[in-house]
Amino acid sequence: MMANKILQLLEEQNLRAVREETLKMNYVDLEQLLEEMPQDKMLVVFRMLPKETAAEVFAEMDSEYQQFLVEAMTDDEVAGIVDRLYMDDTVDLVEEMPANVVKKVLRNTDETKRKIINQILNYPEDCAGSIMTTEFVDLKKEMSAGDALEHIRKTGMNKETIDTCYVIDGQRKLEGEVTIRKLILSRPDESVKALMDANVKSVQTLMDKEDAAYLFRKYNLVSMPVVDMENRLVGIITADDVIDVIEQENTEDFHKMAAMTPSEQEYLKTNVFVLAKNRIIWLLVLMVSATLTGYIIRHYEATLSQVVALTAYIPVLMDTGGNAGSQSSTMIIRSLALNELGFRNIFGVIWKEFRVGVITAAILAVVNLLRILIFDRVGIWIALTVCGSMFCIVITAKVVGGMLPILAERLHMDPVIMASPLITTIVDTVSLLIYFAFATTLLGIA
Amino acid sequence: MMANKILQLLEEQNLRAVREETLKMNYVDLEQLLEEMPQDKMLVVFRMLPKETAAEVFAEMDSEYQQFLVEAMTDDEVAGIVDRLYMDDTVDLVEEMPANVVKKVLRNTDETKRKIINQILNYPEDCAGSIMTTEFVDLKKEMSAGDALEHIRKTGMNKETIDTCYVIDGQRKLEGEVTIRKLILSRPDESVKALMDANVKSVQTLMDKEDAAYLFRKYNLVSMPVVDMENRLVGIITADDVIDVIEQENTEDFHKMAAMTPSEQEYLKTNVFVLAKNRIIWLLVLMVSATLTGYIIRHYEATLSQVVALTAYIPVLMDTGGNAGSQSSTMIIRSLALNELGFRNIFGVIWKEFRVGVITAAILAVVNLLRILIFDRVGIWIALTVCGSMFCIVITAKVVGGMLPILAERLHMDPVIMASPLITTIVDTVSLLIYFAFATTLLGIA
């Protein structure tokens, strides 16, 4: 809509109006607008943006558009953009561009920044160092509040946040933090040492970024310092990075729970072969393990051929067991992810799931019994076989579903992968064994 | 561990050491420490904390501990705590306490704050108004940067953030925002009007809090103004609230995806009957709908009794179909939740899922065919029946799984609830129909 309006104005050569329209827009909306336009027009509009806005818009863009712009721009223009990017955005850019584009970017980056980029690029993708930014305000504890504010005035313009400033010693070791609020509200001659909080929560560069996000959330932070092995301050993590990590982690868990290799990109941008590759492995694993149920059925073929009616109840038993089990495993997996429970709680969980299992199993068995007796024309013993199995299957599924994720985590395996996709197969197998045990006992067949 | 140390010190009447230990701790750690102690000791230690810290610790606590403390404290002590709580924490407190405790809290709250509490309590639980805080800095555009900083110095102490200040007119209507950075970095005589950004993203009090969190994330905000129907500024939302909303929403989606009514509390704190109640409804619904598969099987009983071997392949076909379908539905549900796609994409999704389906289905069918021919002693026609069905089932499951959540959202139903738990049942039914269609055609039986 907006894109059409801008294109119309471009058509009419009314560049002044284009400029006015874009000046009124938020950089995120501008970025969406540009991505909807043909590439040549996009370049025209991008070049009309004020430098600061252009850099913000550029940082928001998908890498394909960034690549196009870097290739289309002059060296001076590239330098103008890169110079205004936050360090973490520059690193993302360098990581995702092909070699020739990276070269053009680095050629237009100053020496110091290039060094820091190389350093950050060395951190593994899933650690705190990879999501930190290096633009923060550092103070010395010998400064007065007045000095500190003066220092912020001089250096604060390009920092990602000045809400919290960090206090370091001569070796850049982290000593404390002080909020800008405290600096403003205190007397100018008060020392930073007296104002700072020495009990500051920090993370190491190599800590898993999900653990860092967990600490950030636990301590309700707005920014968090990142230190190296010698406790030297090297960067900070801000709330927007943490929110991204949390959403990414949740997406991964959703995908793994549905037996997929997590996608790195949005669905619409992922091509069909990548999607197929991410899905086929678990489908194959689960298909092969599901054949186990086939072998159990064939083993009891004689039983089934004596009482053919039994076959009709296999799906409902397996489905209900699977649903009951995945309810429990999902609940426990989620609690593990939020650090609400751990291995110490395993017996508590088993006992709780057992009781929940008994209650739900009893209700399901009774409802099923009534349904069978009223609607299905089968004997009472078949009905009892089905419902007795239902009762035992649901309880087993609940206990196994509750226990499995905790055991997986204890064995340092991913509880989502180990427990969630496997639960159906495990419960299916157990369900059939229980069912046939009941059948051979209650119906007196073998 | 720490709790034992403190208890030991209390035992030795070494209150000075207790005070020193607690002074060194972060308020979140203190809160955990207190919850590990017996109630009488907890009260002793809580009373030793500095007032500011005590309020922070209190705000972090679970409601059962808050209740105990309010009941145990004098009116003066309660007033001291409540006075230092942020408005949103006070509202949470009032919402969760029983009537007599609420009375004690409100008795010790000043008139103005009481009015605001009542106002916030009127917002529905899931709207932006219910998570906002009313402590923010408001400026007038006529102020100079110097005036503004002076105003912040006078009033800023109890505001949740002063990083971004909001500019309002005489009727408290939102006119813009200005960061403290800009105020500090500019000349003192510069006007707020010239410094402020008039293009500010705000949400209405009654907007769904999940939508507010989405906008917050989309525009990379650190705080976001909340306005009433007349565009008057009434509060702000901060990143920590947004992170909580996101995690809560994700937990709900995980629970719903596993066919449960979402829990409001942590697993370990939820009692067995509530857990059972949250799970039983969907188990019953799915059990009853799964009986459909039973009817289909009984309808083809004659077919099955002619070729008993066919029974053994029912579970693997149903399971693989279910897995293939839930992969697709989960992926689409997650993309919908992140606003990455919508109804406009339905044909794109169907076409994509169809192609992914063909690729994965072909691989699964071929692997399965080989496995049957090598390991199972059944005829080629049975093998072809199973694998032909497998091929069609997987493709159908993928297309249905991709389409269902989008249709649900279009019909204003929750895609997680409508699509995810139901997908197994739908795919099971379709799988059996396809299987028996192949069996009657290829094997020439009826």
mmCIF file of N, CA, C and O in Angstrom, chain A residues 265-334:
data_model
loop_
_atom_site.group_PDB
_atom_site.id
_atom_site.type_symbol
_atom_site.label_atom_id
_atom_site.label_comp_id
_atom_site.label_asym_id
_atom_site.label_seq_id
_atom_site.Cartn_x
_atom_site.Cartn_y
_atom_site.Cartn_z
ATOM 1 N N GLN A 265 15.974 -20.668 9.136
ATOM 2 C CA GLN A 265 15.304 -19.534 8.505
ATOM 3 C C GLN A 265 13.805 -19.632 8.633
ATOM 4 O O GLN A 265 13.263 -20.669 8.996
ATOM 5 N N GLU A 266 13.129 -18.546 8.314
ATOM 6 C CA GLU A 266 11.677 -18.549 8.307
ATOM 7 C C GLU A 266 11.161 -19.568 7.296
ATOM 8 O O GLU A 266 11.775 -19.809 6.268
ATOM 9 N N TYR A 267 9.976 -20.112 7.598
ATOM 10 C CA TYR A 267 9.369 -21.140 6.757
ATOM 11 C C TYR A 267 9.309 -20.739 5.287
ATOM 12 O O TYR A 267 9.748 -21.473 4.411
ATOM 13 N N LEU A 268 8.777 -19.543 5.036
ATOM 14 C CA LEU A 268 8.559 -19.145 3.646
ATOM 15 C C LEU A 268 9.872 -18.978 2.880
ATOM 16 O O LEU A 268 9.901 -19.058 1.665
ATOM 17 N N LYS A 269 10.980 -18.747 3.641
ATOM 18 C CA LYS A 269 12.266 -18.522 2.983
ATOM 19 C C LYS A 269 13.100 -19.783 2.883
ATOM 20 O O LYS A 269 14.205 -19.767 2.345
ATOM 21 N N THR A 270 12.613 -20.879 3.459
ATOM 22 C CA THR A 270 13.368 -22.129 3.441
ATOM 23 C C THR A 270 12.946 -22.930 2.216
ATOM 24 O O THR A 270 11.755 -23.069 1.950
ATOM 25 N N ASN A 271 13.934 -23.438 1.469
ATOM 26 C CA ASN A 271 13.499 -24.143 0.267
ATOM 27 C C ASN A 271 13.078 -25.581 0.561
ATOM 28 O O ASN A 271 13.349 -26.141 1.625
ATOM 29 N N VAL A 272 12.355 -26.140 -0.414
ATOM 30 C CA VAL A 272 11.690 -27.421 -0.229
ATOM 31 C C VAL A 272 12.670 -28.536 0.154
ATOM 32 O O VAL A 272 12.358 -29.383 1.001
ATOM 33 N N PHE A 273 13.879 -28.532 -0.421
ATOM 34 C CA PHE A 273 14.810 -29.626 -0.143
ATOM 35 C C PHE A 273 15.362 -29.547 1.275
ATOM 36 O O PHE A 273 15.548 -30.561 1.936
ATOM 37 N N VAL A 274 15.594 -28.312 1.741
ATOM 38 C CA VAL A 274 16.049 -28.148 3.126
ATOM 39 C C VAL A 274 14.953 -28.614 4.089
ATOM 40 O O VAL A 274 15.215 -29.340 5.051
ATOM 41 N N LEU A 275 13.712 -28.230 3.806
ATOM 42 C CA LEU A 275 12.600 -28.660 4.652
ATOM 43 C C LEU A 275 12.507 -30.183 4.677
ATOM 44 O O LEU A 275 12.372 -30.802 5.731
ATOM 45 N N ALA A 276 12.611 -30.786 3.496
ATOM 46 C CA ALA A 276 12.509 -32.246 3.408
ATOM 47 C C ALA A 276 13.648 -32.902 4.184
ATOM 48 O O ALA A 276 13.445 -33.874 4.923
ATOM 49 N N LYS A 277 14.849 -32.351 4.040
ATOM 50 C CA LYS A 277 16.011 -32.905 4.740
ATOM 51 C C LYS A 277 15.821 -32.816 6.259
ATOM 52 O O LYS A 277 16.102 -33.765 6.988
ATOM 53 N N ASN A 278 15.303 -31.656 6.729
ATOM 54 C CA ASN A 278 15.098 -31.482 8.164
ATOM 55 C C ASN A 278 14.070 -32.455 8.740
ATOM 56 O O ASN A 278 14.050 -32.707 9.931
ATOM 57 N N ARG A 279 13.196 -32.946 7.867
ATOM 58 C CA ARG A 279 12.100 -33.769 8.385
ATOM 59 C C ARG A 279 12.317 -35.255 8.185
ATOM 60 O O ARG A 279 11.804 -36.072 8.953
ATOM 61 N N ILE A 280 13.061 -35.621 7.143
ATOM 62 C CA ILE A 280 13.068 -37.028 6.749
ATOM 63 C C ILE A 280 13.773 -37.935 7.768
ATOM 64 O O ILE A 280 13.342 -39.068 8.008
ATOM 65 N N ILE A 281 14.844 -37.418 8.394
ATOM 66 C CA ILE A 281 15.619 -38.290 9.293
ATOM 67 C C ILE A 281 14.757 -38.856 10.412
ATOM 68 O O ILE A 281 14.702 -40.068 10.615
ATOM 69 N N TRP A 282 14.063 -37.954 11.118
ATOM 70 C CA TRP A 282 13.238 -38.445 12.216
ATOM 71 C C TRP A 282 12.068 -39.292 11.732
ATOM 72 O O TRP A 282 11.671 -40.246 12.385
ATOM 73 N N LEU A 283 11.529 -38.951 10.567
ATOM 74 C CA LEU A 283 10.442 -39.775 10.033
ATOM 75 C C LEU A 283 10.929 -41.200 9.793
ATOM 76 O O LEU A 283 10.239 -42.175 10.100
ATOM 77 N N LEU A 284 12.154 -41.310 9.264
ATOM 78 C CA LEU A 284 12.711 -42.647 9.010
ATOM 79 C C LEU A 284 12.957 -43.382 10.327
ATOM 80 O O LEU A 284 12.574 -44.538 10.481
ATOM 81 N N VAL A 285 13.605 -42.683 11.272
ATOM 82 C CA VAL A 285 13.892 -43.307 12.567
ATOM 83 C C VAL A 285 12.604 -43.804 13.215
ATOM 84 O O VAL A 285 12.514 -44.946 13.679
ATOM 85 N N LEU A 286 11.599 -42.927 13.218
ATOM 86 C CA LEU A 286 10.345 -43.287 13.883
ATOM 87 C C LEU A 286 9.598 -44.359 13.109
ATOM 88 O O LEU A 286 8.947 -45.218 13.696
ATOM 89 N N MET A 287 9.713 -44.345 11.778
ATOM 90 C CA MET A 287 9.040 -45.375 10.990
ATOM 91 C C MET A 287 9.648 -46.739 11.284
ATOM 92 O O MET A 287 8.929 -47.716 11.519
ATOM 93 N N VAL A 288 10.968 -46.767 11.308
ATOM 94 C CA VAL A 288 11.626 -48.055 11.561
ATOM 95 C C VAL A 288 11.309 -48.541 12.985
ATOM 96 O O VAL A 288 11.000 -49.713 13.200
ATOM 97 N N SER A 289 11.339 -47.584 13.967
ATOM 98 C CA SER A 289 11.052 -48.045 15.325
ATOM 99 C C SER A 289 9.577 -48.437 15.477
ATOM 100 O O SER A 289 9.237 -49.303 16.273
ATOM 101 N N ALA A 290 8.714 -47.827 14.653
ATOM 102 C CA ALA A 290 7.297 -48.191 14.731
ATOM 103 C C ALA A 290 7.029 -49.581 14.179
ATOM 104 O O ALA A 290 5.996 -50.188 14.461
ATOM 105 N N THR A 291 7.968 -50.097 13.388
ATOM 106 C CA THR A 291 7.746 -51.444 12.858
ATOM 107 C C THR A 291 7.793 -52.472 13.979
ATOM 108 O O THR A 291 7.284 -53.571 13.841
ATOM 109 N N LEU A 292 8.393 -52.073 15.103
ATOM 110 C CA LEU A 292 8.371 -52.923 16.287
ATOM 111 C C LEU A 292 6.939 -53.317 16.630
ATOM 112 O O LEU A 292 6.645 -54.476 16.947
ATOM 113 N N THR A 293 6.036 -52.335 16.548
ATOM 114 C CA THR A 293 4.643 -52.624 16.845
ATOM 115 C C THR A 293 4.106 -53.657 15.864
ATOM 116 O O THR A 293 3.316 -54.516 16.248
ATOM 117 N N GLY A 294 4.552 -53.566 14.608
ATOM 118 C CA GLY A 294 4.142 -54.544 13.615
ATOM 119 C C GLY A 294 4.546 -55.955 14.033
ATOM 120 O O GLY A 294 3.763 -56.907 13.928
ATOM 121 N N TYR A 295 5.791 -56.089 14.532
ATOM 122 C CA TYR A 295 6.256 -57.420 14.939
ATOM 123 C C TYR A 295 5.452 -57.960 16.109
ATOM 124 O O TYR A 295 5.122 -59.144 16.165
ATOM 125 N N ILE A 296 5.094 -57.057 17.043
ATOM 126 C CA ILE A 296 4.291 -57.511 18.181
ATOM 127 C C ILE A 296 2.941 -58.014 17.691
ATOM 128 O O ILE A 296 2.474 -59.087 18.087
ATOM 129 N N ILE A 297 2.323 -57.265 16.776
ATOM 130 C CA ILE A 297 1.014 -57.678 16.265
ATOM 131 C C ILE A 297 1.113 -59.027 15.546
ATOM 132 O O ILE A 297 0.288 -59.922 15.739
ATOM 133 N N ARG A 298 2.182 -59.179 14.741
ATOM 134 C CA ARG A 298 2.319 -60.448 14.010
ATOM 135 C C ARG A 298 2.534 -61.601 14.970
ATOM 136 O O ARG A 298 2.058 -62.720 14.732
ATOM 137 N N HIS A 299 3.228 -61.312 16.072
ATOM 138 C CA HIS A 299 3.471 -62.338 17.072
ATOM 139 C C HIS A 299 2.158 -62.829 17.683
ATOM 140 O O HIS A 299 2.009 -63.995 18.039
ATOM 141 N N TYR A 300 1.195 -61.910 17.789
ATOM 142 C CA TYR A 300 -0.095 -62.261 18.378
ATOM 143 C C TYR A 300 -1.172 -62.473 17.306
ATOM 144 O O TYR A 300 -2.354 -62.387 17.585
ATOM 145 N N GLU A 301 -0.714 -62.730 16.074
ATOM 146 C CA GLU A 301 -1.656 -62.883 14.969
ATOM 147 C C GLU A 301 -2.725 -63.940 15.277
ATOM 148 O O GLU A 301 -3.902 -63.754 14.995
ATOM 149 N N ALA A 302 -2.302 -65.026 15.921
ATOM 150 C CA ALA A 302 -3.226 -66.113 16.247
ATOM 151 C C ALA A 302 -4.317 -65.611 17.187
ATOM 152 O O ALA A 302 -5.513 -65.890 16.988
ATOM 153 N N THR A 303 -3.896 -64.826 18.186
ATOM 154 C CA THR A 303 -4.868 -64.259 19.126
ATOM 155 C C THR A 303 -5.881 -63.392 18.387
ATOM 156 O O THR A 303 -7.090 -63.502 18.584
ATOM 157 N N LEU A 304 -5.350 -62.525 17.521
ATOM 158 C CA LEU A 304 -6.215 -61.600 16.798
ATOM 159 C C LEU A 304 -7.186 -62.342 15.876
ATOM 160 O O LEU A 304 -8.342 -61.951 15.746
ATOM 161 N N SER A 305 -6.695 -63.409 15.238
ATOM 162 C CA SER A 305 -7.587 -64.108 14.305
ATOM 163 C C SER A 305 -8.685 -64.858 15.070
ATOM 164 O O SER A 305 -9.754 -65.119 14.539
ATOM 165 N N GLN A 306 -8.428 -65.188 16.352
ATOM 166 C CA GLN A 306 -9.493 -65.793 17.162
ATOM 167 C C GLN A 306 -10.552 -64.776 17.547
ATOM 168 O O GLN A 306 -11.740 -65.067 17.561
ATOM 169 N N VAL A 307 -10.110 -63.571 17.913
ATOM 170 C CA VAL A 307 -11.065 -62.523 18.289
ATOM 171 C C VAL A 307 -10.771 -61.273 17.453
ATOM 172 O O VAL A 307 -10.073 -60.360 17.880
ATOM 173 N N VAL A 308 -11.310 -61.285 16.210
ATOM 174 C CA VAL A 308 -10.987 -60.220 15.265
ATOM 175 C C VAL A 308 -11.394 -58.842 15.796
ATOM 176 O O VAL A 308 -10.759 -57.831 15.490
ATOM 177 N N ALA A 309 -12.410 -58.793 16.649
ATOM 178 C CA ALA A 309 -12.891 -57.520 17.195
ATOM 179 C C ALA A 309 -11.787 -56.759 17.927
ATOM 180 O O ALA A 309 -11.809 -55.530 17.990
ATOM 181 N N LEU A 310 -10.818 -57.490 18.468
ATOM 182 C CA LEU A 310 -9.739 -56.834 19.222
ATOM 183 C C LEU A 310 -8.974 -55.822 18.362
ATOM 184 O O LEU A 310 -8.509 -54.800 18.851
ATOM 185 N N THR A 311 -8.811 -56.123 17.076
ATOM 186 C CA THR A 311 -8.047 -55.256 16.180
ATOM 187 C C THR A 311 -8.578 -53.831 16.167
ATOM 188 O O THR A 311 -7.814 -52.869 16.178
ATOM 189 N N ALA A 312 -9.900 -53.715 16.187
ATOM 190 C CA ALA A 312 -10.526 -52.404 16.050
ATOM 191 C C ALA A 312 -10.145 -51.454 17.194
ATOM 192 O O ALA A 312 -10.242 -50.242 17.049
ATOM 193 N N TYR A 313 -9.722 -52.015 18.325
ATOM 194 C CA TYR A 313 -9.410 -51.151 19.471
ATOM 195 C C TYR A 313 -7.937 -50.760 19.567
ATOM 196 O O TYR A 313 -7.546 -49.975 20.428
ATOM 197 N N ILE A 314 -7.119 -51.337 18.686
ATOM 198 C CA ILE A 314 -5.684 -51.009 18.751
ATOM 199 C C ILE A 314 -5.419 -49.506 18.575
ATOM 200 O O ILE A 314 -4.724 -48.893 19.383
ATOM 201 N N PRO A 315 -5.990 -48.860 17.527
ATOM 202 C CA PRO A 315 -5.670 -47.433 17.356
ATOM 203 C C PRO A 315 -6.069 -46.568 18.548
ATOM 204 O O PRO A 315 -5.302 -45.715 18.982
ATOM 205 N N VAL A 316 -7.264 -46.777 19.091
ATOM 206 C CA VAL A 316 -7.707 -45.891 20.160
ATOM 207 C C VAL A 316 -6.814 -46.069 21.396
ATOM 208 O O VAL A 316 -6.493 -45.095 22.090
ATOM 209 N N LEU A 317 -6.362 -47.294 21.654
ATOM 210 C CA LEU A 317 -5.476 -47.510 22.797
ATOM 211 C C LEU A 317 -4.124 -46.834 22.563
ATOM 212 O O LEU A 317 -3.571 -46.170 23.441
ATOM 213 N N MET A 318 -3.580 -47.030 21.349
ATOM 214 C CA MET A 318 -2.277 -46.439 21.056
ATOM 215 C C MET A 318 -2.347 -44.913 21.043
ATOM 216 O O MET A 318 -1.465 -44.238 21.582
ATOM 217 N N ASP A 319 -3.404 -44.366 20.447
ATOM 218 C CA ASP A 319 -3.528 -42.898 20.385
ATOM 219 C C ASP A 319 -3.689 -42.297 21.784
ATOM 220 O O ASP A 319 -3.044 -41.298 22.111
ATOM 221 N N THR A 320 -4.570 -42.898 22.573
ATOM 222 C CA THR A 320 -4.802 -42.335 23.906
ATOM 223 C C THR A 320 -3.530 -42.420 24.745
ATOM 224 O O THR A 320 -3.165 -41.471 25.442
ATOM 225 N N GLY A 321 -2.839 -43.554 24.657
ATOM 226 C CA GLY A 321 -1.571 -43.687 25.378
ATOM 227 C C GLY A 321 -0.572 -42.634 24.919
ATOM 228 O O GLY A 321 0.071 -41.973 25.736
ATOM 229 N N GLY A 322 -0.472 -42.471 23.610
ATOM 230 C CA GLY A 322 0.461 -41.481 23.065
ATOM 231 C C GLY A 322 0.125 -40.074 23.527
ATOM 232 O O GLY A 322 1.007 -39.315 23.949
ATOM 233 N N ASN A 323 -1.172 -39.733 23.483
ATOM 234 C CA ASN A 323 -1.579 -38.402 23.936
ATOM 235 C C ASN A 323 -1.275 -38.207 25.422
ATOM 236 O O ASN A 323 -0.765 -37.157 25.821
ATOM 237 N N ALA A 324 -1.613 -39.211 26.228
ATOM 238 C CA ALA A 324 -1.382 -39.096 27.673
ATOM 239 C C ALA A 324 0.113 -38.923 27.954
ATOM 240 O O ALA A 324 0.515 -38.110 28.785
ATOM 241 N N GLY A 325 0.928 -39.696 27.241
ATOM 242 C CA GLY A 325 2.372 -39.610 27.455
ATOM 243 C C GLY A 325 2.952 -38.288 27.006
ATOM 244 O O GLY A 325 3.784 -37.694 27.697
ATOM 245 N N SER A 326 2.486 -37.792 25.864
ATOM 246 C CA SER A 326 3.099 -36.549 25.381
ATOM 247 C C SER A 326 2.625 -35.351 26.189
ATOM 248 O O SER A 326 3.340 -34.360 26.300
ATOM 249 N N GLN A 327 1.439 -35.432 26.782
ATOM 250 C CA GLN A 327 1.047 -34.373 27.729
ATOM 251 C C GLN A 327 2.090 -34.267 28.833
ATOM 252 O O GLN A 327 2.607 -33.192 29.133
ATOM 253 N N SER A 328 2.422 -35.408 29.436
ATOM 254 C CA SER A 328 3.364 -35.389 30.557
ATOM 255 C C SER A 328 4.750 -34.973 30.108
ATOM 256 O O SER A 328 5.389 -34.122 30.737
ATOM 257 N N SER A 329 5.225 -35.549 28.999
ATOM 258 C CA SER A 329 6.596 -35.227 28.597
ATOM 259 C C SER A 329 6.716 -33.756 28.207
ATOM 260 O O SER A 329 7.685 -33.091 28.554
ATOM 261 N N THR A 330 5.701 -33.213 27.518
ATOM 262 C CA THR A 330 5.751 -31.802 27.139
ATOM 263 C C THR A 330 5.817 -30.898 28.366
ATOM 264 O O THR A 330 6.606 -29.958 28.421
ATOM 265 N N MET A 331 4.986 -31.223 29.341
ATOM 266 C CA MET A 331 4.939 -30.401 30.553
ATOM 267 C C MET A 331 6.296 -30.422 31.259
ATOM 268 O O MET A 331 6.792 -29.384 31.705
ATOM 269 N N ILE A 332 6.917 -31.590 31.341
ATOM 270 C CA ILE A 332 8.196 -31.703 32.041
ATOM 271 C C ILE A 332 9.311 -31.051 31.223
ATOM 272 O O ILE A 332 10.167 -30.358 31.765
ATOM 273 N N ILE A 333 9.284 -31.266 29.900
ATOM 274 C CA ILE A 333 10.301 -30.642 29.045
ATOM 275 C C ILE A 333 10.275 -29.128 29.188
ATOM 276 O O ILE A 333 11.303 -28.471 29.302
ATOM 277 N N ARG A 334 9.077 -28.575 29.213
ATOM 278 C CA ARG A 334 8.947 -27.126 29.329
ATOM 279 C C ARG A 334 9.437 -26.649 30.700
ATOM 280 O O ARG A 334 10.134 -25.637 30.797
#
